[in-house]
Amino acid sequence: MNFNWINGGHQAYTINTSYHSVDANFILADTNQSAEWHNGTPQALEGSWATDYTKNPNNSQQLPYIKQFLNITDTTTNSFVNEYDGNHRLYNSNTNSNTNNLSYQATSQGLYVLKSYSNTSTPVVYNIAIINANQIKVTGLTSAPLTLVKSSSTATTTQDQDPITSSQSGSSTASSATSQQATPGTTSNHLTDQQVVNWIWPQVKSIYPNMNVSSTDFTYMPQMRNGLLYVDVLENHDAAVFKNSKVDSNTDPRVASFRVNSSGQLEEMDSTTGSWIVVSQRTSK
């Protein structure tokens, strides 16, 4: 018989044995008869969560820091780990899981079990304790519990030491979704989280001409894919500006998607065509 835990929190396991031809996944919380499974997730858990910069467990001298991200919507979860250099510039991202068919159990006040499934029908289970409105403790992302803060990848915009030019949102310059790979060693698309917010924020703010939004009303989810920096921007539906505007919290919080191309230009994705259009460019020093 082969027995294996599925995730770091030891909340689900798989058994494979020739006896009665058993080959199945099992979730410990399924045996909890005092708690029912409910579709979706509690609103208090919805949002984008992240740890602070922590030591890279791979003991990388070039990339000594990591951040663990967990995004929870009403129907899905996705988690990934970013690796940063000594100046907190993002260089690598490793996707842990993308799941759907999300459901939850409320085991006690402020304690929840979330289960969802990957494309291979493998269950992903998290135990989550609410510490306060902006902080949770998650078991299941790694072998030890992690404390994550809501929208912690979002910082208040400040004067950046690396200036950017004015917006070129009216530009017709476009590039295909298969842009040239970034040149190894270049830092034009390796930015800190703060630089990402400072650069993208004017583009995001322009989407809301009649609302007094601030950068902290959004979450910025940066990831390195194929050598390029991609950033998804999501509304924080718990922010007062969206609550006062009666924004439906069940709608997709994604506002826009950006990336830094191999030439160091900021591009925004056209949600209709999937093409990328240059909207801003960093000035050279």
PDB file of C-alpha atoms in Angstrom:
ATOM      1  CA  MET A   1       0.000   0.000   0.000  1.00  0.00           C
ATOM      2  CA  ASN A   2       1.198   3.508  -0.869  1.00  0.00           C
ATOM      3  CA  PHE A   3       0.138   6.318   1.475  1.00  0.00           C
ATOM      4  CA  ASN A   4       1.028   9.960   0.804  1.00  0.00           C
ATOM      5  CA  TRP A   5      -0.025  13.262   2.318  1.00  0.00           C
ATOM      6  CA  ILE A   6      -1.245  15.600  -0.402  1.00  0.00           C
ATOM      7  CA  ASN A   7      -0.417  18.995   1.085  1.00  0.00           C
ATOM      8  CA  GLY A   8       1.820  20.523   3.700  1.00  0.00           C
ATOM      9  CA  GLY A   9      -0.835  20.735   6.377  1.00  0.00           C
ATOM     10  CA  HIS A  10      -1.576  16.981   6.396  1.00  0.00           C
ATOM     11  CA  GLN A  11      -5.277  17.618   5.785  1.00  0.00           C
ATOM     12  CA  ALA A  12      -5.694  15.288   2.793  1.00  0.00           C
ATOM     13  CA  TYR A  13      -4.005  12.086   1.653  1.00  0.00           C
ATOM     14  CA  THR A  14      -3.989   9.530  -1.129  1.00  0.00           C
ATOM     15  CA  ILE A  15      -4.009   5.736  -0.845  1.00  0.00           C
ATOM     16  CA  ASN A  16      -3.045   3.359  -3.611  1.00  0.00           C
ATOM     17  CA  THR A  17      -3.266  -0.378  -3.054  1.00  0.00           C
ATOM     18  CA  SER A  18      -4.031  -3.491  -5.052  1.00  0.00           C
ATOM     19  CA  TYR A  19      -6.293  -4.665  -2.221  1.00  0.00           C
ATOM     20  CA  HIS A  20      -9.816  -4.063  -3.535  1.00  0.00           C
ATOM     21  CA  SER A  21      -8.119  -1.835  -6.170  1.00  0.00           C
ATOM     22  CA  VAL A  22      -8.175   1.262  -3.984  1.00  0.00           C
ATOM     23  CA  ASP A  23      -6.747   4.387  -5.627  1.00  0.00           C
ATOM     24  CA  ALA A  24      -8.377   7.433  -4.083  1.00  0.00           C
ATOM     25  CA  ASN A  25      -7.946  10.733  -2.262  1.00  0.00           C
ATOM     26  CA  PHE A  26      -9.321  11.346   1.223  1.00  0.00           C
ATOM     27  CA  ILE A  27      -9.921  14.550   3.191  1.00  0.00           C
ATOM     28  CA  LEU A  28      -9.853  14.445   6.979  1.00  0.00           C
ATOM     29  CA  ALA A  29     -12.523  17.143   7.304  1.00  0.00           C
ATOM     30  CA  ASP A  30     -14.994  14.938   5.403  1.00  0.00           C
ATOM     31  CA  THR A  31     -15.294  12.853   8.567  1.00  0.00           C
ATOM     32  CA  ASN A  32     -16.394  15.855  10.651  1.00  0.00           C
ATOM     33  CA  GLN A  33     -20.114  15.151  10.982  1.00  0.00           C
ATOM     34  CA  SER A  34     -20.700  18.216  13.157  1.00  0.00           C
ATOM     35  CA  ALA A  35     -19.785  20.641  10.346  1.00  0.00           C
ATOM     36  CA  GLU A  36     -21.369  20.863   6.886  1.00  0.00           C
ATOM     37  CA  TRP A  37     -19.647  21.784   3.645  1.00  0.00           C
ATOM     38  CA  HIS A  38     -20.939  25.004   2.040  1.00  0.00           C
ATOM     39  CA  ASN A  39     -20.262  26.177  -1.522  1.00  0.00           C
ATOM     40  CA  GLY A  40     -17.950  29.146  -1.943  1.00  0.00           C
ATOM     41  CA  THR A  41     -15.992  30.757   0.859  1.00  0.00           C
ATOM     42  CA  PRO A  42     -16.750  33.102   3.778  1.00  0.00           C
ATOM     43  CA  GLN A  43     -16.511  36.732   2.692  1.00  0.00           C
ATOM     44  CA  ALA A  44     -13.991  37.366   5.476  1.00  0.00           C
ATOM     45  CA  LEU A  45     -11.518  35.065   3.693  1.00  0.00           C
ATOM     46  CA  GLU A  46     -11.948  36.464   0.198  1.00  0.00           C
ATOM     47  CA  GLY A  47      -9.083  38.557  -1.076  1.00  0.00           C
ATOM     48  CA  SER A  48      -5.385  38.442  -1.811  1.00  0.00           C
ATOM     49  CA  TRP A  49      -3.068  37.556   1.050  1.00  0.00           C
ATOM     50  CA  ALA A  50       0.704  37.469   1.343  1.00  0.00           C
ATOM     51  CA  THR A  51       3.473  36.983   3.855  1.00  0.00           C
ATOM     52  CA  ASP A  52       6.153  39.546   4.468  1.00  0.00           C
ATOM     53  CA  TYR A  53       9.618  39.016   2.979  1.00  0.00           C
ATOM     54  CA  THR A  54      11.085  35.927   4.616  1.00  0.00           C
ATOM     55  CA  LYS A  55      14.297  33.974   4.266  1.00  0.00           C
ATOM     56  CA  ASN A  56      14.454  31.779   1.164  1.00  0.00           C
ATOM     57  CA  PRO A  57      14.431  28.149   2.391  1.00  0.00           C
ATOM     58  CA  ASN A  58      16.542  27.194  -0.631  1.00  0.00           C
ATOM     59  CA  ASN A  59      19.400  29.182   0.923  1.00  0.00           C
ATOM     60  CA  SER A  60      19.879  31.098  -2.312  1.00  0.00           C
ATOM     61  CA  GLN A  61      22.595  33.745  -2.061  1.00  0.00           C
ATOM     62  CA  GLN A  62      21.396  35.444  -5.243  1.00  0.00           C
ATOM     63  CA  LEU A  63      17.719  35.373  -4.206  1.00  0.00           C
ATOM     64  CA  PRO A  64      17.679  35.423  -0.399  1.00  0.00           C
ATOM     65  CA  TYR A  65      14.029  36.456   0.103  1.00  0.00           C
ATOM     66  CA  ILE A  66      10.605  35.004  -0.722  1.00  0.00           C
ATOM     67  CA  LYS A  67       6.952  35.948  -0.357  1.00  0.00           C
ATOM     68  CA  GLN A  68       4.110  33.421  -0.250  1.00  0.00           C
ATOM     69  CA  PHE A  69       0.868  34.569  -1.912  1.00  0.00           C
ATOM     70  CA  LEU A  70      -2.659  33.155  -1.580  1.00  0.00           C
ATOM     71  CA  ASN A  71      -5.587  34.555  -3.565  1.00  0.00           C
ATOM     72  CA  ILE A  72      -9.097  33.449  -2.555  1.00  0.00           C
ATOM     73  CA  THR A  73     -12.234  34.226  -4.546  1.00  0.00           C
ATOM     74  CA  ASP A  74     -15.756  32.903  -4.084  1.00  0.00           C
ATOM     75  CA  THR A  75     -15.022  29.856  -6.258  1.00  0.00           C
ATOM     76  CA  THR A  76     -11.229  29.514  -6.639  1.00  0.00           C
ATOM     77  CA  THR A  77      -7.861  29.684  -4.921  1.00  0.00           C
ATOM     78  CA  ASN A  78      -4.401  30.151  -6.321  1.00  0.00           C
ATOM     79  CA  SER A  79      -1.082  30.261  -4.523  1.00  0.00           C
ATOM     80  CA  PHE A  80       2.454  31.048  -5.605  1.00  0.00           C
ATOM     81  CA  VAL A  81       5.864  31.941  -4.208  1.00  0.00           C
ATOM     82  CA  ASN A  82       7.959  34.875  -5.396  1.00  0.00           C
ATOM     83  CA  GLU A  83      11.751  34.963  -5.047  1.00  0.00           C
ATOM     84  CA  TYR A  84      13.518  38.307  -4.570  1.00  0.00           C
ATOM     85  CA  ASP A  85      17.121  39.484  -4.611  1.00  0.00           C
ATOM     86  CA  GLY A  86      18.805  41.368  -1.773  1.00  0.00           C
ATOM     87  CA  ASN A  87      17.171  44.621  -2.943  1.00  0.00           C
ATOM     88  CA  HIS A  88      13.696  43.014  -2.919  1.00  0.00           C
ATOM     89  CA  ARG A  89      13.504  42.961  -6.728  1.00  0.00           C
ATOM     90  CA  LEU A  90      11.381  40.124  -8.095  1.00  0.00           C
ATOM     91  CA  TYR A  91      13.206  37.499 -10.178  1.00  0.00           C
ATOM     92  CA  ASN A  92      11.275  34.197 -10.010  1.00  0.00           C
ATOM     93  CA  SER A  93       7.774  32.905  -9.312  1.00  0.00           C
ATOM     94  CA  ASN A  94       6.786  29.330  -8.567  1.00  0.00           C
ATOM     95  CA  THR A  95       3.120  28.396  -8.826  1.00  0.00           C
ATOM     96  CA  ASN A  96       1.979  26.019  -6.107  1.00  0.00           C
ATOM     97  CA  SER A  97      -1.646  25.444  -7.089  1.00  0.00           C
ATOM     98  CA  ASN A  98      -4.631  26.796  -8.999  1.00  0.00           C
ATOM     99  CA  THR A  99      -7.947  25.302  -7.931  1.00  0.00           C
ATOM    100  CA  ASN A 100     -11.704  25.613  -8.352  1.00  0.00           C
ATOM    101  CA  ASN A 101     -14.940  24.128  -6.936  1.00  0.00           C
ATOM    102  CA  LEU A 102     -14.257  25.817  -3.628  1.00  0.00           C
ATOM    103  CA  SER A 103     -16.234  24.928  -0.487  1.00  0.00           C
ATOM    104  CA  TYR A 104     -15.765  25.416   3.237  1.00  0.00           C
ATOM    105  CA  GLN A 105     -16.565  24.225   6.723  1.00  0.00           C
ATOM    106  CA  ALA A 106     -16.890  26.506   9.743  1.00  0.00           C
ATOM    107  CA  THR A 107     -15.322  24.439  12.507  1.00  0.00           C
ATOM    108  CA  SER A 108     -15.617  27.109  15.214  1.00  0.00           C
ATOM    109  CA  GLN A 109     -15.699  30.874  15.589  1.00  0.00           C
ATOM    110  CA  GLY A 110     -13.134  32.293  13.172  1.00  0.00           C
ATOM    111  CA  LEU A 111     -11.822  28.865  12.128  1.00  0.00           C
ATOM    112  CA  TYR A 112     -12.469  27.420   8.670  1.00  0.00           C
ATOM    113  CA  VAL A 113     -11.483  24.530   6.441  1.00  0.00           C
ATOM    114  CA  LEU A 114     -11.338  25.273   2.696  1.00  0.00           C
ATOM    115  CA  LYS A 115     -11.242  22.536   0.085  1.00  0.00           C
ATOM    116  CA  SER A 116     -10.967  22.884  -3.671  1.00  0.00           C
ATOM    117  CA  TYR A 117      -9.627  20.869  -6.575  1.00  0.00           C
ATOM    118  CA  SER A 118      -6.848  21.220  -9.121  1.00  0.00           C
ATOM    119  CA  ASN A 119      -7.203  20.294 -12.786  1.00  0.00           C
ATOM    120  CA  THR A 120      -6.142  16.757 -11.892  1.00  0.00           C
ATOM    121  CA  SER A 121      -9.026  16.474  -9.368  1.00  0.00           C
ATOM    122  CA  THR A 122      -6.503  16.479  -6.535  1.00  0.00           C
ATOM    123  CA  PRO A 123      -7.931  18.134  -3.415  1.00  0.00           C
ATOM    124  CA  VAL A 124      -6.182  21.128  -1.898  1.00  0.00           C
ATOM    125  CA  VAL A 125      -7.134  21.763   1.726  1.00  0.00           C
ATOM    126  CA  TYR A 126      -6.341  24.737   3.941  1.00  0.00           C
ATOM    127  CA  ASN A 127      -7.112  25.294   7.615  1.00  0.00           C
ATOM    128  CA  ILE A 128      -7.525  29.039   8.124  1.00  0.00           C
ATOM    129  CA  ALA A 129      -7.823  30.971  11.375  1.00  0.00           C
ATOM    130  CA  ILE A 130      -8.907  34.618  11.232  1.00  0.00           C
ATOM    131  CA  ILE A 131      -6.621  36.713  13.431  1.00  0.00           C
ATOM    132  CA  ASN A 132      -8.275  40.026  12.526  1.00  0.00           C
ATOM    133  CA  ALA A 133      -9.882  41.679   9.487  1.00  0.00           C
ATOM    134  CA  ASN A 134      -6.529  41.935   7.709  1.00  0.00           C
ATOM    135  CA  GLN A 135      -4.585  38.933   8.977  1.00  0.00           C
ATOM    136  CA  ILE A 136      -5.025  35.151   8.808  1.00  0.00           C
ATOM    137  CA  LYS A 137      -3.051  32.069   9.784  1.00  0.00           C
ATOM    138  CA  VAL A 138      -3.023  29.359   7.095  1.00  0.00           C
ATOM    139  CA  THR A 139      -2.099  25.708   7.525  1.00  0.00           C
ATOM    140  CA  GLY A 140      -1.571  23.788   4.290  1.00  0.00           C
ATOM    141  CA  LEU A 141       0.518  26.132   2.165  1.00  0.00           C
ATOM    142  CA  THR A 142       3.722  24.765   3.674  1.00  0.00           C
ATOM    143  CA  SER A 143       4.661  22.229   6.326  1.00  0.00           C
ATOM    144  CA  ALA A 144       4.293  24.922   9.011  1.00  0.00           C
ATOM    145  CA  PRO A 145       1.465  27.446   9.495  1.00  0.00           C
ATOM    146  CA  LEU A 146       1.981  30.844   7.862  1.00  0.00           C
ATOM    147  CA  THR A 147       0.649  34.260   8.842  1.00  0.00           C
ATOM    148  CA  LEU A 148      -0.559  36.270   5.846  1.00  0.00           C
ATOM    149  CA  VAL A 149      -1.778  39.853   5.580  1.00  0.00           C
ATOM    150  CA  LYS A 150      -4.515  41.023   3.211  1.00  0.00           C
ATOM    151  CA  SER A 151      -3.290  43.080   0.255  1.00  0.00           C
ATOM    152  CA  SER A 152       0.203  43.093   1.706  1.00  0.00           C
ATOM    153  CA  SER A 153       1.697  43.328  -1.785  1.00  0.00           C
ATOM    154  CA  THR A 154       0.059  46.751  -2.094  1.00  0.00           C
ATOM    155  CA  ALA A 155       1.947  49.746  -0.796  1.00  0.00           C
ATOM    156  CA  THR A 156       1.040  53.420  -0.687  1.00  0.00           C
ATOM    157  CA  THR A 157       2.481  55.207  -3.689  1.00  0.00           C
ATOM    158  CA  THR A 158       5.590  57.219  -2.922  1.00  0.00           C
ATOM    159  CA  GLN A 159       8.214  59.095  -4.872  1.00  0.00           C
ATOM    160  CA  ASP A 160      10.253  56.413  -6.625  1.00  0.00           C
ATOM    161  CA  GLN A 161      13.994  56.791  -7.039  1.00  0.00           C
ATOM    162  CA  ASP A 162      13.630  55.242 -10.489  1.00  0.00           C
ATOM    163  CA  PRO A 163      11.328  57.745 -12.279  1.00  0.00           C
ATOM    164  CA  ILE A 164       8.859  56.902 -15.018  1.00  0.00           C
ATOM    165  CA  THR A 165       7.653  58.910 -17.954  1.00  0.00           C
ATOM    166  CA  SER A 166       4.112  60.140 -18.353  1.00  0.00           C
ATOM    167  CA  SER A 167       1.458  57.709 -19.502  1.00  0.00           C
ATOM    168  CA  GLN A 168       1.307  56.678 -23.138  1.00  0.00           C
ATOM    169  CA  SER A 169      -2.133  55.103 -22.852  1.00  0.00           C
ATOM    170  CA  GLY A 170      -3.128  56.634 -26.164  1.00  0.00           C
ATOM    171  CA  SER A 171      -0.317  54.853 -27.958  1.00  0.00           C
ATOM    172  CA  SER A 172      -1.173  52.382 -30.678  1.00  0.00           C
ATOM    173  CA  THR A 173       2.036  50.456 -30.094  1.00  0.00           C
ATOM    174  CA  ALA A 174       1.151  46.817 -29.469  1.00  0.00           C
ATOM    175  CA  SER A 175       2.959  43.537 -29.091  1.00  0.00           C
ATOM    176  CA  SER A 176       1.797  39.963 -29.440  1.00  0.00           C
ATOM    177  CA  ALA A 177       1.328  37.666 -26.457  1.00  0.00           C
ATOM    178  CA  THR A 178       4.551  35.930 -27.453  1.00  0.00           C
ATOM    179  CA  SER A 179       6.990  38.762 -26.734  1.00  0.00           C
ATOM    180  CA  GLN A 180      10.697  38.165 -26.963  1.00  0.00           C
ATOM    181  CA  GLN A 181      12.184  36.703 -23.791  1.00  0.00           C
ATOM    182  CA  ALA A 182      13.967  39.093 -21.451  1.00  0.00           C
ATOM    183  CA  THR A 183      17.721  39.187 -21.854  1.00  0.00           C
ATOM    184  CA  PRO A 184      19.390  37.195 -19.062  1.00  0.00           C
ATOM    185  CA  GLY A 185      20.839  39.491 -16.436  1.00  0.00           C
ATOM    186  CA  THR A 186      18.755  42.537 -17.371  1.00  0.00           C
ATOM    187  CA  THR A 187      17.063  44.406 -14.503  1.00  0.00           C
ATOM    188  CA  SER A 188      14.640  46.447 -16.613  1.00  0.00           C
ATOM    189  CA  ASN A 189      11.788  44.089 -15.724  1.00  0.00           C
ATOM    190  CA  HIS A 190      12.992  43.265 -12.189  1.00  0.00           C
ATOM    191  CA  LEU A 191      11.244  45.660  -9.850  1.00  0.00           C
ATOM    192  CA  THR A 192      10.433  45.873  -6.169  1.00  0.00           C
ATOM    193  CA  ASP A 193       6.796  45.620  -5.108  1.00  0.00           C
ATOM    194  CA  GLN A 194       6.889  49.349  -4.358  1.00  0.00           C
ATOM    195  CA  GLN A 195       8.150  50.179  -7.855  1.00  0.00           C
ATOM    196  CA  VAL A 196       5.409  48.015  -9.374  1.00  0.00           C
ATOM    197  CA  VAL A 197       2.728  49.926  -7.464  1.00  0.00           C
ATOM    198  CA  ASN A 198       4.210  53.327  -8.307  1.00  0.00           C
ATOM    199  CA  TRP A 199       4.415  52.527 -12.010  1.00  0.00           C
ATOM    200  CA  ILE A 200       1.043  50.874 -12.465  1.00  0.00           C
ATOM    201  CA  TRP A 201      -1.028  53.067 -10.181  1.00  0.00           C
ATOM    202  CA  PRO A 202      -1.627  55.970 -12.676  1.00  0.00           C
ATOM    203  CA  GLN A 203      -3.011  53.444 -15.179  1.00  0.00           C
ATOM    204  CA  VAL A 204      -5.307  51.909 -12.572  1.00  0.00           C
ATOM    205  CA  LYS A 205      -6.511  55.259 -11.254  1.00  0.00           C
ATOM    206  CA  SER A 206      -7.490  56.353 -14.768  1.00  0.00           C
ATOM    207  CA  ILE A 207     -10.002  53.473 -14.890  1.00  0.00           C
ATOM    208  CA  TYR A 208     -12.001  55.164 -12.105  1.00  0.00           C
ATOM    209  CA  PRO A 209     -12.409  58.805 -13.216  1.00  0.00           C
ATOM    210  CA  ASN A 210     -15.480  59.359 -11.030  1.00  0.00           C
ATOM    211  CA  MET A 211     -14.303  57.589  -7.874  1.00  0.00           C
ATOM    212  CA  ASN A 212     -11.856  58.796  -5.239  1.00  0.00           C
ATOM    213  CA  VAL A 213      -9.799  55.597  -5.191  1.00  0.00           C
ATOM    214  CA  SER A 214      -6.323  55.190  -3.708  1.00  0.00           C
ATOM    215  CA  SER A 215      -3.613  52.644  -4.371  1.00  0.00           C
ATOM    216  CA  THR A 216      -4.421  50.805  -1.121  1.00  0.00           C
ATOM    217  CA  ASP A 217      -7.919  50.042  -2.435  1.00  0.00           C
ATOM    218  CA  PHE A 218      -6.325  47.487  -4.765  1.00  0.00           C
ATOM    219  CA  THR A 219      -4.087  44.447  -4.627  1.00  0.00           C
ATOM    220  CA  TYR A 220      -1.170  44.013  -7.008  1.00  0.00           C
ATOM    221  CA  MET A 221      -0.212  40.398  -7.725  1.00  0.00           C
ATOM    222  CA  PRO A 222       3.226  40.325  -9.427  1.00  0.00           C
ATOM    223  CA  GLN A 223       4.603  37.137 -10.971  1.00  0.00           C
ATOM    224  CA  MET A 224       7.558  36.320 -13.230  1.00  0.00           C
ATOM    225  CA  ARG A 225       6.500  34.129 -16.171  1.00  0.00           C
ATOM    226  CA  ASN A 226       8.782  33.210 -19.073  1.00  0.00           C
ATOM    227  CA  GLY A 227      11.259  35.822 -17.920  1.00  0.00           C
ATOM    228  CA  LEU A 228       8.740  38.694 -17.957  1.00  0.00           C
ATOM    229  CA  LEU A 229       7.015  40.480 -15.070  1.00  0.00           C
ATOM    230  CA  TYR A 230       3.213  40.099 -15.106  1.00  0.00           C
ATOM    231  CA  VAL A 231       0.937  41.941 -12.673  1.00  0.00           C
ATOM    232  CA  ASP A 232      -2.755  41.321 -12.051  1.00  0.00           C
ATOM    233  CA  VAL A 233      -4.593  44.161 -10.300  1.00  0.00           C
ATOM    234  CA  LEU A 234      -7.626  43.334  -8.157  1.00  0.00           C
ATOM    235  CA  GLU A 235     -10.162  45.480  -6.325  1.00  0.00           C
ATOM    236  CA  ASN A 236     -10.228  45.118  -2.558  1.00  0.00           C
ATOM    237  CA  HIS A 237     -13.982  44.849  -2.090  1.00  0.00           C
ATOM    238  CA  ASP A 238     -13.549  45.434   1.639  1.00  0.00           C
ATOM    239  CA  ALA A 239     -12.256  48.949   0.936  1.00  0.00           C
ATOM    240  CA  ALA A 240     -14.665  51.710   1.973  1.00  0.00           C
ATOM    241  CA  VAL A 241     -14.747  53.287  -1.497  1.00  0.00           C
ATOM    242  CA  PHE A 242     -16.157  50.091  -3.018  1.00  0.00           C
ATOM    243  CA  LYS A 243     -18.516  49.369  -0.132  1.00  0.00           C
ATOM    244  CA  ASN A 244     -19.907  52.919  -0.328  1.00  0.00           C
ATOM    245  CA  SER A 245     -20.379  52.473  -4.078  1.00  0.00           C
ATOM    246  CA  LYS A 246     -22.259  49.227  -3.402  1.00  0.00           C
ATOM    247  CA  VAL A 247     -19.913  47.194  -5.612  1.00  0.00           C
ATOM    248  CA  ASP A 248     -21.091  43.581  -5.780  1.00  0.00           C
ATOM    249  CA  SER A 249     -18.502  41.621  -3.799  1.00  0.00           C
ATOM    250  CA  ASN A 250     -19.350  38.510  -5.827  1.00  0.00           C
ATOM    251  CA  THR A 251     -18.118  40.062  -9.080  1.00  0.00           C
ATOM    252  CA  ASP A 252     -14.661  39.276 -10.410  1.00  0.00           C
ATOM    253  CA  PRO A 253     -12.300  41.658  -8.551  1.00  0.00           C
ATOM    254  CA  ARG A 254      -9.774  41.685 -11.406  1.00  0.00           C
ATOM    255  CA  VAL A 255      -9.375  45.209 -12.783  1.00  0.00           C
ATOM    256  CA  ALA A 256      -6.589  44.859 -15.333  1.00  0.00           C
ATOM    257  CA  SER A 257      -3.497  42.876 -16.242  1.00  0.00           C
ATOM    258  CA  PHE A 258      -0.108  44.409 -16.976  1.00  0.00           C
ATOM    259  CA  ARG A 259       3.340  43.187 -17.873  1.00  0.00           C
ATOM    260  CA  VAL A 260       6.818  44.609 -18.371  1.00  0.00           C
ATOM    261  CA  ASN A 261       8.060  43.548 -21.774  1.00  0.00           C
ATOM    262  CA  SER A 262      11.623  42.680 -22.768  1.00  0.00           C
ATOM    263  CA  SER A 263      12.291  46.334 -23.665  1.00  0.00           C
ATOM    264  CA  GLY A 264      11.345  47.489 -20.172  1.00  0.00           C
ATOM    265  CA  GLN A 265       8.006  49.016 -21.256  1.00  0.00           C
ATOM    266  CA  LEU A 266       4.768  48.676 -19.320  1.00  0.00           C
ATOM    267  CA  GLU A 267       2.013  46.974 -21.326  1.00  0.00           C
ATOM    268  CA  GLU A 268      -1.676  46.509 -20.526  1.00  0.00           C
ATOM    269  CA  MET A 269      -3.678  43.566 -21.846  1.00  0.00           C
ATOM    270  CA  ASP A 270      -6.751  44.220 -23.955  1.00  0.00           C
ATOM    271  CA  SER A 271      -9.343  42.029 -22.243  1.00  0.00           C
ATOM    272  CA  THR A 272     -11.233  41.560 -25.511  1.00  0.00           C
ATOM    273  CA  THR A 273      -8.411  40.606 -27.874  1.00  0.00           C
ATOM    274  CA  GLY A 274      -5.738  39.427 -25.442  1.00  0.00           C
ATOM    275  CA  SER A 275      -3.140  41.650 -27.147  1.00  0.00           C
ATOM    276  CA  TRP A 276      -0.710  43.842 -25.219  1.00  0.00           C
ATOM    277  CA  ILE A 277      -0.484  47.625 -25.660  1.00  0.00           C
ATOM    278  CA  VAL A 278       2.350  49.822 -24.383  1.00  0.00           C
ATOM    279  CA  VAL A 279       0.976  52.337 -21.864  1.00  0.00           C
ATOM    280  CA  SER A 280       4.092  53.656 -20.137  1.00  0.00           C
ATOM    281  CA  GLN A 281       7.875  53.531 -20.293  1.00  0.00           C
ATOM    282  CA  ARG A 282      10.512  53.929 -17.635  1.00  0.00           C
ATOM    283  CA  THR A 283      13.068  56.624 -18.251  1.00  0.00           C
ATOM    284  CA  SER A 284      16.692  55.631 -18.612  1.00  0.00           C
ATOM    285  CA  LYS A 285      19.095  56.858 -15.957  1.00  0.00           C
TER     286      LYS A 285
END
